[in-house]
Structure formats: C-alpha cells, structure tokens
PDB file of C-alpha atoms in Angstrom:
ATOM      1  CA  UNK A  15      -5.344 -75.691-100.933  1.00 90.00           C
ATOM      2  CA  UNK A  16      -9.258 -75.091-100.730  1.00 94.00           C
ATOM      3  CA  UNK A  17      -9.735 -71.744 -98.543  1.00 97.00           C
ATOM      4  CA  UNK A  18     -13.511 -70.938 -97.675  1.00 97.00           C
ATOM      5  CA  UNK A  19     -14.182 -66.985 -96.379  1.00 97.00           C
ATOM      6  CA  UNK A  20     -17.458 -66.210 -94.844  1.00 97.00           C
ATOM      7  CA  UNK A  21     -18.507 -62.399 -94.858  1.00 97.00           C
ATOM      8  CA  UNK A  22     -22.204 -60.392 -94.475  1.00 98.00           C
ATOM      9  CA  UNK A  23     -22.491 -60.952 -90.577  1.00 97.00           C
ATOM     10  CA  UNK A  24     -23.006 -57.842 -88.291  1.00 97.00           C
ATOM     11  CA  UNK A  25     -25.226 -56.776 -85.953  1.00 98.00           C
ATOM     12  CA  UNK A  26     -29.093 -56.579 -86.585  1.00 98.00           C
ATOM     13  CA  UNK A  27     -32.372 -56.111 -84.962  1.00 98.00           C
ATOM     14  CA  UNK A  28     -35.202 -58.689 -84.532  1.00 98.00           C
ATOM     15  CA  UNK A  29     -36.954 -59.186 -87.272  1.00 98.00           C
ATOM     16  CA  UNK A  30     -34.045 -58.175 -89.454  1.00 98.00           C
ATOM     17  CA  UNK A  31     -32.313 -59.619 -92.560  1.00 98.00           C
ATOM     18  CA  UNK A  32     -28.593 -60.744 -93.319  1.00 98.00           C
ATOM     19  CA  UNK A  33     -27.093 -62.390 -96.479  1.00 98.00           C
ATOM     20  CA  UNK A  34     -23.684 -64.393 -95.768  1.00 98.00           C
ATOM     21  CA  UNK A  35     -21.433 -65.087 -98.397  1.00 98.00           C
ATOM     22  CA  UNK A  36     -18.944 -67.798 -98.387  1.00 98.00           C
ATOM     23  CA  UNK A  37     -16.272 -67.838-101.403  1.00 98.00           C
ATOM     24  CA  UNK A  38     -14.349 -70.537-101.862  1.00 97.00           C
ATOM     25  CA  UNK A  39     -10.947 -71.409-103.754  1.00 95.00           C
ATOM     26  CA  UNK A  40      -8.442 -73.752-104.647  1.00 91.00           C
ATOM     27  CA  UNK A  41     -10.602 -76.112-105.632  1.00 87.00           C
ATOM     28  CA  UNK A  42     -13.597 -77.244-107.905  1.00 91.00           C
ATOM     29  CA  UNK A  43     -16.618 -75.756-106.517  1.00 93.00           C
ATOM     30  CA  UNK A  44     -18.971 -77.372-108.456  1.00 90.00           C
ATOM     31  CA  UNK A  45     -18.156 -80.795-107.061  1.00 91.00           C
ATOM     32  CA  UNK A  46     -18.979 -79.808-103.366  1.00 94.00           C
ATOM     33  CA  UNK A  47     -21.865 -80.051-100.729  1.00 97.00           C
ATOM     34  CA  UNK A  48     -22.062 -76.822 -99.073  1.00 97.00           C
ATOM     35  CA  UNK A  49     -22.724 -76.371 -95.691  1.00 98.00           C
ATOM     36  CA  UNK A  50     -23.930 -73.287 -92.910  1.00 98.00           C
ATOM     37  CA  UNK A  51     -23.116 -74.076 -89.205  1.00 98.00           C
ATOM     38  CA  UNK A  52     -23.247 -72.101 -86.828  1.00 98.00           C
ATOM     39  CA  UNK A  53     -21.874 -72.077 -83.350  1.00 98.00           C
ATOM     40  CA  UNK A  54     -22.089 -70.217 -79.558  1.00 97.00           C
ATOM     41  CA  UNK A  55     -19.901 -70.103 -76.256  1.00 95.00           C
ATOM     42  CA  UNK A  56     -19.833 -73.210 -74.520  1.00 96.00           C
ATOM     43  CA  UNK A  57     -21.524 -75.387 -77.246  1.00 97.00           C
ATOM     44  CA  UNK A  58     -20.976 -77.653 -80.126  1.00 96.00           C
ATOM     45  CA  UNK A  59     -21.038 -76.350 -84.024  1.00 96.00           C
ATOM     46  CA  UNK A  60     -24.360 -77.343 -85.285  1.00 97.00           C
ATOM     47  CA  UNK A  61     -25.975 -77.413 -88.257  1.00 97.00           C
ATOM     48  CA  UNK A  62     -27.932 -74.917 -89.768  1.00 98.00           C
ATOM     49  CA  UNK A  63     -28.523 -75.656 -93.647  1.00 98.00           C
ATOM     50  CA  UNK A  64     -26.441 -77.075 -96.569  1.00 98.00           C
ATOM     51  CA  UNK A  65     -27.035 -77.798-100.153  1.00 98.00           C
ATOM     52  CA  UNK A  66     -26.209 -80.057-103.288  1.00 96.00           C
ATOM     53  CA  UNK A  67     -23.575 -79.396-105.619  1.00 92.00           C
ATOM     54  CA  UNK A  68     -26.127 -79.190-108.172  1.00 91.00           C
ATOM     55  CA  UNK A  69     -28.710 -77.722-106.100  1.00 90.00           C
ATOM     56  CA  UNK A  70     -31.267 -80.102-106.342  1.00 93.00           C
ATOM     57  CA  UNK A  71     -30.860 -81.363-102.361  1.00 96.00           C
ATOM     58  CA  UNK A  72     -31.183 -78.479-100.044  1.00 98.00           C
ATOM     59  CA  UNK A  73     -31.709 -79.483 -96.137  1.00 98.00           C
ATOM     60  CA  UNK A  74     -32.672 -76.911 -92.697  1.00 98.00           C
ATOM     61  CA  UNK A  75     -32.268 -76.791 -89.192  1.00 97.00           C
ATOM     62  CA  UNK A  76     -36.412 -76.917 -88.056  1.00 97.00           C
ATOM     63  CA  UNK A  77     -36.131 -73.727 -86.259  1.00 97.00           C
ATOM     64  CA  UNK A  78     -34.729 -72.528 -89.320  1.00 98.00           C
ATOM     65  CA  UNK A  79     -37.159 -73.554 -92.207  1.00 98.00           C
ATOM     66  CA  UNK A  80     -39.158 -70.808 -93.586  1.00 98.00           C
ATOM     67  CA  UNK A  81     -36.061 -67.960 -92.667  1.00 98.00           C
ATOM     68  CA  UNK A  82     -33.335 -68.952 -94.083  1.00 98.00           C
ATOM     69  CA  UNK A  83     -32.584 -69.801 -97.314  1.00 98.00           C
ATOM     70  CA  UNK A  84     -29.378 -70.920 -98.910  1.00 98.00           C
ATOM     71  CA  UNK A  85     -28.524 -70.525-102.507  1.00 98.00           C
ATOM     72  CA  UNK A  86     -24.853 -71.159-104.571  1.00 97.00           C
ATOM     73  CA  UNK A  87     -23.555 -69.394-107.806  1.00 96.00           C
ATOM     74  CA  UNK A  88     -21.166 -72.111-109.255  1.00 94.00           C
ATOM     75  CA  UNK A  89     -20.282 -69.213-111.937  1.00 95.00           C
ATOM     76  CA  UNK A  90     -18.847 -66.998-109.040  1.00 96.00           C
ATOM     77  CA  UNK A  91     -17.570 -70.127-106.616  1.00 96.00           C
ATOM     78  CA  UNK A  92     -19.588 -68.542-103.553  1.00 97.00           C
ATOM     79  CA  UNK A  93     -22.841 -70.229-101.428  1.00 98.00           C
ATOM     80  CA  UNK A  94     -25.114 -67.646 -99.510  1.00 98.00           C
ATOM     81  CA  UNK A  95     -27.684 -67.921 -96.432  1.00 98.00           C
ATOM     82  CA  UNK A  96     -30.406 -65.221 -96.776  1.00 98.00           C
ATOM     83  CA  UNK A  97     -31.632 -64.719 -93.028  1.00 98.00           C
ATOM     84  CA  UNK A  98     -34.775 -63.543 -92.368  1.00 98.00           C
ATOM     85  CA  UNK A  99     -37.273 -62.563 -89.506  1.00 98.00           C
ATOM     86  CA  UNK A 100     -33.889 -63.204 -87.191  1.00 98.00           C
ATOM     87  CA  UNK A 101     -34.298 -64.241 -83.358  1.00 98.00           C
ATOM     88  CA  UNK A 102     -31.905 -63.331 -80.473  1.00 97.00           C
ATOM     89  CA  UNK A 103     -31.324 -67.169 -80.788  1.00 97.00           C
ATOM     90  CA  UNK A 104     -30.092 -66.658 -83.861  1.00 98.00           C
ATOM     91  CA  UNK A 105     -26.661 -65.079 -82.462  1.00 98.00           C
ATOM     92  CA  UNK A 106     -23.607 -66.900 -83.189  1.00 98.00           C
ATOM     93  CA  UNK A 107     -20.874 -67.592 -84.836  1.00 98.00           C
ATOM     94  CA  UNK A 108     -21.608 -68.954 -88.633  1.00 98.00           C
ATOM     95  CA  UNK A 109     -19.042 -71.101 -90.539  1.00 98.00           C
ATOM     96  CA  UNK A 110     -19.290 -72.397 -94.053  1.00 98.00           C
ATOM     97  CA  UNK A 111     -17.769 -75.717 -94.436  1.00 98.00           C
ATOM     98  CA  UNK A 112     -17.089 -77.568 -98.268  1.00 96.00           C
ATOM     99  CA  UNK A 113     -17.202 -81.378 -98.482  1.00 94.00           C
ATOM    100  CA  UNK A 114     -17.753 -83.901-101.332  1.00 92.00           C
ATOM    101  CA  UNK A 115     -19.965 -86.562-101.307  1.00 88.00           C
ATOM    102  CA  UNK A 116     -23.912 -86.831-100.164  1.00 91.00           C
ATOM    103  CA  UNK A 117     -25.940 -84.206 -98.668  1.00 93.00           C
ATOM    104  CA  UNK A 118     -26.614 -84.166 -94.710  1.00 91.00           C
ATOM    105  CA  UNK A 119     -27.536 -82.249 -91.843  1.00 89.00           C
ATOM    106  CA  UNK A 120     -24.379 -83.162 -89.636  1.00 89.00           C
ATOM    107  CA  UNK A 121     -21.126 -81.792 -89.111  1.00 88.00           C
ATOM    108  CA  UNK A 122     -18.708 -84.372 -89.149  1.00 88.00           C
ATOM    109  CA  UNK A 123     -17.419 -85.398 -92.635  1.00 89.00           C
ATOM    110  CA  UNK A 124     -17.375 -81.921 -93.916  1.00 94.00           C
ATOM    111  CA  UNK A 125     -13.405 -81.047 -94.883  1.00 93.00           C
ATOM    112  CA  UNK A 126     -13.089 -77.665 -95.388  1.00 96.00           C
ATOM    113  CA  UNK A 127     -14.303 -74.612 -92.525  1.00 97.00           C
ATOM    114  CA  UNK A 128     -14.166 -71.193 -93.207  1.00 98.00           C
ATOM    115  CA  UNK A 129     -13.019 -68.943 -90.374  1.00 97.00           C
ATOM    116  CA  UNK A 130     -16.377 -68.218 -88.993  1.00 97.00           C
ATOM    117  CA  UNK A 131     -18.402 -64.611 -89.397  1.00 98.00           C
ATOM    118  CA  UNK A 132     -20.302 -63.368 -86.013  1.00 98.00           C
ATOM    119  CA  UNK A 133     -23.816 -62.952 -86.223  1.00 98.00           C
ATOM    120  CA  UNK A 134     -25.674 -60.619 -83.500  1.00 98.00           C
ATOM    121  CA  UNK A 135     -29.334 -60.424 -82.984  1.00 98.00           C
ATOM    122  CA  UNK A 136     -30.411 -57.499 -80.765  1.00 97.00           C
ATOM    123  CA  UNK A 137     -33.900 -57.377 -79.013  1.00 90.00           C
TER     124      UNK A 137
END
C-alpha cells in the first residue's frame, strides 16, 4: 500500500519561506511523477507543480514560477516544494499526490494523495 505524508506547512509572513516534504512508501519511488496541489474552502484541488521521475520534466502553476521550486531525493523516497516570496493567496491546503506515467499539470490521473498539510500566509 503506497502512503504519501506531507509535513513543513505552518504559518508564515509575506514574503516568507516554507519547504514541504512529502515521503512516500510502499512502493517504488523512483518510478513516479510527483505532484504539489494545493486546495481552499469552497474550491477545486488545483495544481501547483509536479516533476519527472527522473527529474528531467519539471512543470508550475504561472503564478507560481519563479517561487516555488520542487525538487525529489529518490535516495530518501521524499519530493519537496521550496516556497518563496509567499502571498496571502498562497494559503491553502497542499497535498502531494504519486502517479506513474507522463508528466502534467492536472489533477486527475494522479493515484496516490497524501493527507494534505495547511499552509497560512499572514499579511
């Protein structure tokens, strides 16, 4: 059974800097797109930035490009989004999610969802 666990969120001011984590087990990490989504109240989980299994095919959310930047350490089984210069429109809920197959900027056909880790921009 794959299991995905997001941590790093909090709260933070504008302008500020967070680094998720998302770990992932049960399964072969190496073979999987990664994925960041994020998600608030009363709207749909969209996507904010995923990446190759080999690293070689990394894609952003436009509002995104420039501050965030995802990474993965096959070695330790984990995929990161470094957030920088973060907006109040930033704040949400951010989920991981694990699929295998091409590299795209949606969320449908993505398998696995970690359990989400709340992100709060204060201005």
């Amino acid at each position: 059974q794959v299991q995905l666990v997001e941590s790093g969120g909090g709260l933070v001011q504008v302008g500020g800097s967070l680094r998720l984590s998302c770990a992932v087990s049960g399964g072969t990490f190496s073979n999987y797109v990664m994925g960041w989504f994020r998600q608030t109240p009363g709207k749909e989980r969209a996507f904010v930035s995923s990446i190759s299994w080999t690293g070689g095919s990394i894609l952003y959310l436009d509002s995104v490009k420039g501050r965030f930047t995802i990474s993965r350490d096959n070695a330790k089984n984990t995929v990161y989004l470094r957030m920088n210069s973060l907006k109040p429109e930033d704040t949400a809920v951010y989920y991981c999610a694990a699929h295998v197959g091409d590299n795209y900027p949606f969320t449908s056909g993505y398998d696995y969802w970690g359990q989400g880790t709340q992100v709060t921009v204060s201005s």
